[in-house]
Amino acid sequence: MKPAESYDNFPDIKERLDQIVDQVSVDDLPLEQALALYEEAVKLGTRVSALIESAQGEDQEQSAEQAQEASEEPLVQ
């Protein structure tokens, strides 16, 4: 199991979460293992939130830069 922080895209996180769902769906899964998988899923959820916040921050930064560049362009008459 690789650390949640090492996942850097949504498809990989979703794939791992799907694997976790498959694993916890087994009836004879030991409680200790189920709890470890639950903790991993929570960490992956936190990682998704961080990726979303990062992407939103980058979008806002780009929008601000574009607005700044547009305001600096001379008006054509």
Short mmCIF file of N, CA and C in Angstrom, two decimals:
data_model
loop_
_atom_site.label_atom_id
_atom_site.label_comp_id
_atom_site.label_asym_id
_atom_site.label_seq_id
_atom_site.Cartn_x
_atom_site.Cartn_y
_atom_site.Cartn_z
N MET A 1 0.84 -1.17 0.00
CA MET A 1 0.00 0.00 0.00
C MET A 1 0.89 1.24 0.00
N LYS A 2 0.68 2.10 -1.00
CA LYS A 2 1.48 3.31 -1.03
C LYS A 2 0.74 4.42 -0.28
N PRO A 3 1.49 5.38 0.26
CA PRO A 3 0.86 6.45 1.04
C PRO A 3 -0.10 7.29 0.20
N ALA A 4 -1.17 7.76 0.83
CA ALA A 4 -2.18 8.55 0.13
C ALA A 4 -1.56 9.79 -0.51
N GLU A 5 -0.55 10.36 0.12
CA GLU A 5 0.08 11.57 -0.39
C GLU A 5 0.79 11.35 -1.72
N SER A 6 1.08 10.10 -2.03
CA SER A 6 1.81 9.82 -3.27
C SER A 6 0.88 9.78 -4.49
N TYR A 7 -0.43 9.75 -4.25
CA TYR A 7 -1.39 9.78 -5.36
C TYR A 7 -1.53 11.22 -5.83
N ASP A 8 -1.39 11.42 -7.15
CA ASP A 8 -1.44 12.80 -7.65
C ASP A 8 -2.50 13.03 -8.72
N ASN A 9 -3.42 12.06 -8.87
CA ASN A 9 -4.51 12.26 -9.83
C ASN A 9 -5.74 11.48 -9.40
N PHE A 10 -6.88 11.96 -9.86
CA PHE A 10 -8.16 11.39 -9.46
C PHE A 10 -8.38 9.96 -9.94
N PRO A 11 -8.02 9.62 -11.19
CA PRO A 11 -8.25 8.23 -11.63
C PRO A 11 -7.52 7.20 -10.78
N ASP A 12 -6.29 7.51 -10.36
CA ASP A 12 -5.55 6.56 -9.53
C ASP A 12 -6.20 6.41 -8.16
N ILE A 13 -6.67 7.51 -7.60
CA ILE A 13 -7.33 7.46 -6.30
C ILE A 13 -8.63 6.66 -6.41
N LYS A 14 -9.40 6.92 -7.46
CA LYS A 14 -10.66 6.18 -7.64
C LYS A 14 -10.39 4.69 -7.80
N GLU A 15 -9.36 4.35 -8.55
CA GLU A 15 -9.02 2.94 -8.74
C GLU A 15 -8.70 2.28 -7.40
N ARG A 16 -7.92 2.98 -6.57
CA ARG A 16 -7.57 2.41 -5.27
C ARG A 16 -8.80 2.31 -4.37
N LEU A 17 -9.67 3.31 -4.41
CA LEU A 17 -10.88 3.25 -3.60
C LEU A 17 -11.78 2.10 -4.06
N ASP A 18 -11.85 1.86 -5.35
CA ASP A 18 -12.61 0.71 -5.87
C ASP A 18 -12.03 -0.60 -5.35
N GLN A 19 -10.71 -0.68 -5.29
CA GLN A 19 -10.06 -1.89 -4.77
C GLN A 19 -10.41 -2.07 -3.29
N ILE A 20 -10.42 -0.97 -2.55
CA ILE A 20 -10.76 -1.04 -1.12
C ILE A 20 -12.20 -1.54 -0.95
N VAL A 21 -13.11 -1.00 -1.75
CA VAL A 21 -14.52 -1.43 -1.68
C VAL A 21 -14.61 -2.93 -1.93
N ASP A 22 -13.90 -3.42 -2.93
CA ASP A 22 -13.92 -4.85 -3.22
C ASP A 22 -13.39 -5.66 -2.03
N GLN A 23 -12.33 -5.16 -1.41
CA GLN A 23 -11.73 -5.88 -0.30
C GLN A 23 -12.64 -5.92 0.93
N VAL A 24 -13.30 -4.81 1.23
CA VAL A 24 -14.15 -4.80 2.43
C VAL A 24 -15.48 -5.49 2.19
N SER A 25 -15.78 -5.81 0.95
CA SER A 25 -17.02 -6.52 0.64
C SER A 25 -16.93 -8.01 0.96
N VAL A 26 -15.74 -8.48 1.25
CA VAL A 26 -15.54 -9.88 1.60
C VAL A 26 -16.07 -10.11 3.03
N ASP A 27 -16.90 -11.11 3.18
CA ASP A 27 -17.55 -11.36 4.47
C ASP A 27 -16.59 -11.74 5.59
N ASP A 28 -15.53 -12.46 5.27
CA ASP A 28 -14.64 -12.95 6.32
C ASP A 28 -13.40 -12.09 6.51
N LEU A 29 -13.49 -10.81 6.15
CA LEU A 29 -12.37 -9.89 6.32
C LEU A 29 -12.17 -9.61 7.80
N PRO A 30 -10.95 -9.82 8.30
CA PRO A 30 -10.69 -9.54 9.72
C PRO A 30 -10.94 -8.06 10.04
N LEU A 31 -11.46 -7.81 11.23
CA LEU A 31 -11.78 -6.45 11.64
C LEU A 31 -10.57 -5.52 11.56
N GLU A 32 -9.43 -6.01 11.97
CA GLU A 32 -8.21 -5.20 11.94
C GLU A 32 -7.88 -4.74 10.52
N GLN A 33 -8.02 -5.64 9.57
CA GLN A 33 -7.75 -5.29 8.17
C GLN A 33 -8.81 -4.33 7.63
N ALA A 34 -10.06 -4.54 8.02
CA ALA A 34 -11.15 -3.65 7.60
C ALA A 34 -10.90 -2.24 8.11
N LEU A 35 -10.47 -2.12 9.35
CA LEU A 35 -10.17 -0.80 9.92
C LEU A 35 -9.00 -0.14 9.20
N ALA A 36 -7.99 -0.90 8.86
CA ALA A 36 -6.84 -0.35 8.13
C ALA A 36 -7.28 0.16 6.76
N LEU A 37 -8.13 -0.59 6.10
CA LEU A 37 -8.64 -0.17 4.79
C LEU A 37 -9.51 1.08 4.92
N TYR A 38 -10.32 1.13 5.98
CA TYR A 38 -11.15 2.32 6.23
C TYR A 38 -10.26 3.55 6.42
N GLU A 39 -9.21 3.41 7.23
CA GLU A 39 -8.29 4.53 7.46
C GLU A 39 -7.63 4.97 6.16
N GLU A 40 -7.26 4.01 5.34
CA GLU A 40 -6.66 4.35 4.05
C GLU A 40 -7.65 5.11 3.17
N ALA A 41 -8.90 4.67 3.17
CA ALA A 41 -9.93 5.34 2.36
C ALA A 41 -10.14 6.78 2.83
N VAL A 42 -10.13 6.98 4.14
CA VAL A 42 -10.28 8.34 4.68
C VAL A 42 -9.11 9.21 4.23
N LYS A 43 -7.90 8.68 4.28
CA LYS A 43 -6.72 9.43 3.85
C LYS A 43 -6.81 9.76 2.36
N LEU A 44 -7.31 8.81 1.57
CA LEU A 44 -7.47 9.07 0.14
C LEU A 44 -8.51 10.16 -0.10
N GLY A 45 -9.57 10.17 0.70
CA GLY A 45 -10.57 11.22 0.60
C GLY A 45 -9.98 12.58 0.93
N THR A 46 -9.14 12.62 1.93
CA THR A 46 -8.45 13.86 2.30
C THR A 46 -7.52 14.30 1.17
N ARG A 47 -6.88 13.34 0.54
CA ARG A 47 -5.98 13.65 -0.59
C ARG A 47 -6.77 14.24 -1.75
N VAL A 48 -7.94 13.69 -2.03
CA VAL A 48 -8.79 14.23 -3.10
C VAL A 48 -9.14 15.69 -2.79
N SER A 49 -9.51 15.96 -1.55
CA SER A 49 -9.84 17.33 -1.17
C SER A 49 -8.66 18.26 -1.39
N ALA A 50 -7.47 17.81 -1.04
CA ALA A 50 -6.27 18.62 -1.24
C ALA A 50 -6.01 18.88 -2.72
N LEU A 51 -6.20 17.86 -3.54
CA LEU A 51 -6.01 18.03 -4.99
C LEU A 51 -7.02 19.02 -5.56
N ILE A 52 -8.26 18.95 -5.10
CA ILE A 52 -9.29 19.89 -5.57
C ILE A 52 -8.94 21.31 -5.16
N GLU A 53 -8.54 21.50 -3.91
CA GLU A 53 -8.18 22.83 -3.43
C GLU A 53 -6.98 23.37 -4.21
N SER A 54 -6.03 22.52 -4.48
CA SER A 54 -4.86 22.93 -5.24
C SER A 54 -5.24 23.36 -6.65
N ALA A 55 -6.09 22.58 -7.29
CA ALA A 55 -6.53 22.91 -8.65
C ALA A 55 -7.32 24.21 -8.66
N GLN A 56 -8.17 24.42 -7.66
CA GLN A 56 -8.94 25.66 -7.59
C GLN A 56 -8.02 26.85 -7.38
N GLY A 57 -7.01 26.67 -6.55
CA GLY A 57 -6.05 27.74 -6.31
C GLY A 57 -5.28 28.10 -7.56
N GLU A 58 -4.90 27.08 -8.33
CA GLU A 58 -4.18 27.33 -9.58
C GLU A 58 -5.07 28.06 -10.58
N ASP A 59 -6.35 27.68 -10.66
CA ASP A 59 -7.28 28.34 -11.56
C ASP A 59 -7.46 29.80 -11.17
N GLN A 60 -7.60 30.07 -9.89
CA GLN A 60 -7.76 31.45 -9.43
C GLN A 60 -6.51 32.27 -9.71
N GLU A 61 -5.37 31.65 -9.53
CA GLU A 61 -4.10 32.34 -9.79
C GLU A 61 -3.97 32.68 -11.27
N GLN A 62 -4.33 31.73 -12.14
CA GLN A 62 -4.27 31.99 -13.58
C GLN A 62 -5.24 33.08 -13.97
N SER A 63 -6.43 33.07 -13.41
CA SER A 63 -7.44 34.09 -13.73
C SER A 63 -6.95 35.46 -13.30
N ALA A 64 -6.33 35.54 -12.14
CA ALA A 64 -5.81 36.81 -11.65
C ALA A 64 -4.69 37.31 -12.55
N GLU A 65 -3.81 36.40 -12.98
CA GLU A 65 -2.71 36.79 -13.87
C GLU A 65 -3.25 37.27 -15.21
N GLN A 66 -4.25 36.59 -15.74
CA GLN A 66 -4.84 36.99 -17.02
C GLN A 66 -5.53 38.34 -16.89
N ALA A 67 -6.20 38.58 -15.79
CA ALA A 67 -6.87 39.87 -15.57
C ALA A 67 -5.83 40.98 -15.47
N GLN A 68 -4.74 40.68 -14.79
CA GLN A 68 -3.66 41.67 -14.65
C GLN A 68 -3.05 41.98 -16.02
N GLU A 69 -2.79 40.95 -16.81
CA GLU A 69 -2.22 41.16 -18.14
C GLU A 69 -3.18 41.95 -19.02
N ALA A 70 -4.46 41.65 -18.94
CA ALA A 70 -5.45 42.34 -19.75
C ALA A 70 -5.53 43.82 -19.36
N SER A 71 -5.38 44.11 -18.09
CA SER A 71 -5.47 45.51 -17.64
C SER A 71 -4.23 46.30 -18.03
N GLU A 72 -3.13 45.60 -18.30
CA GLU A 72 -1.89 46.27 -18.67
C GLU A 72 -1.77 46.50 -20.18
N GLU A 73 -2.62 45.85 -20.96
CA GLU A 73 -2.55 46.00 -22.41
C GLU A 73 -3.05 47.39 -22.81
N PRO A 74 -2.35 48.04 -23.73
CA PRO A 74 -2.81 49.36 -24.18
C PRO A 74 -4.09 49.25 -24.99
N LEU A 75 -4.92 50.23 -24.86
CA LEU A 75 -6.17 50.26 -25.63
C LEU A 75 -5.86 50.64 -27.07
N VAL A 76 -6.45 49.97 -28.01
CA VAL A 76 -6.27 50.25 -29.42
C VAL A 76 -7.35 51.24 -29.84
N GLN A 77 -6.93 52.33 -30.47
CA GLN A 77 -7.90 53.34 -30.88
C GLN A 77 -8.01 53.44 -32.36
#
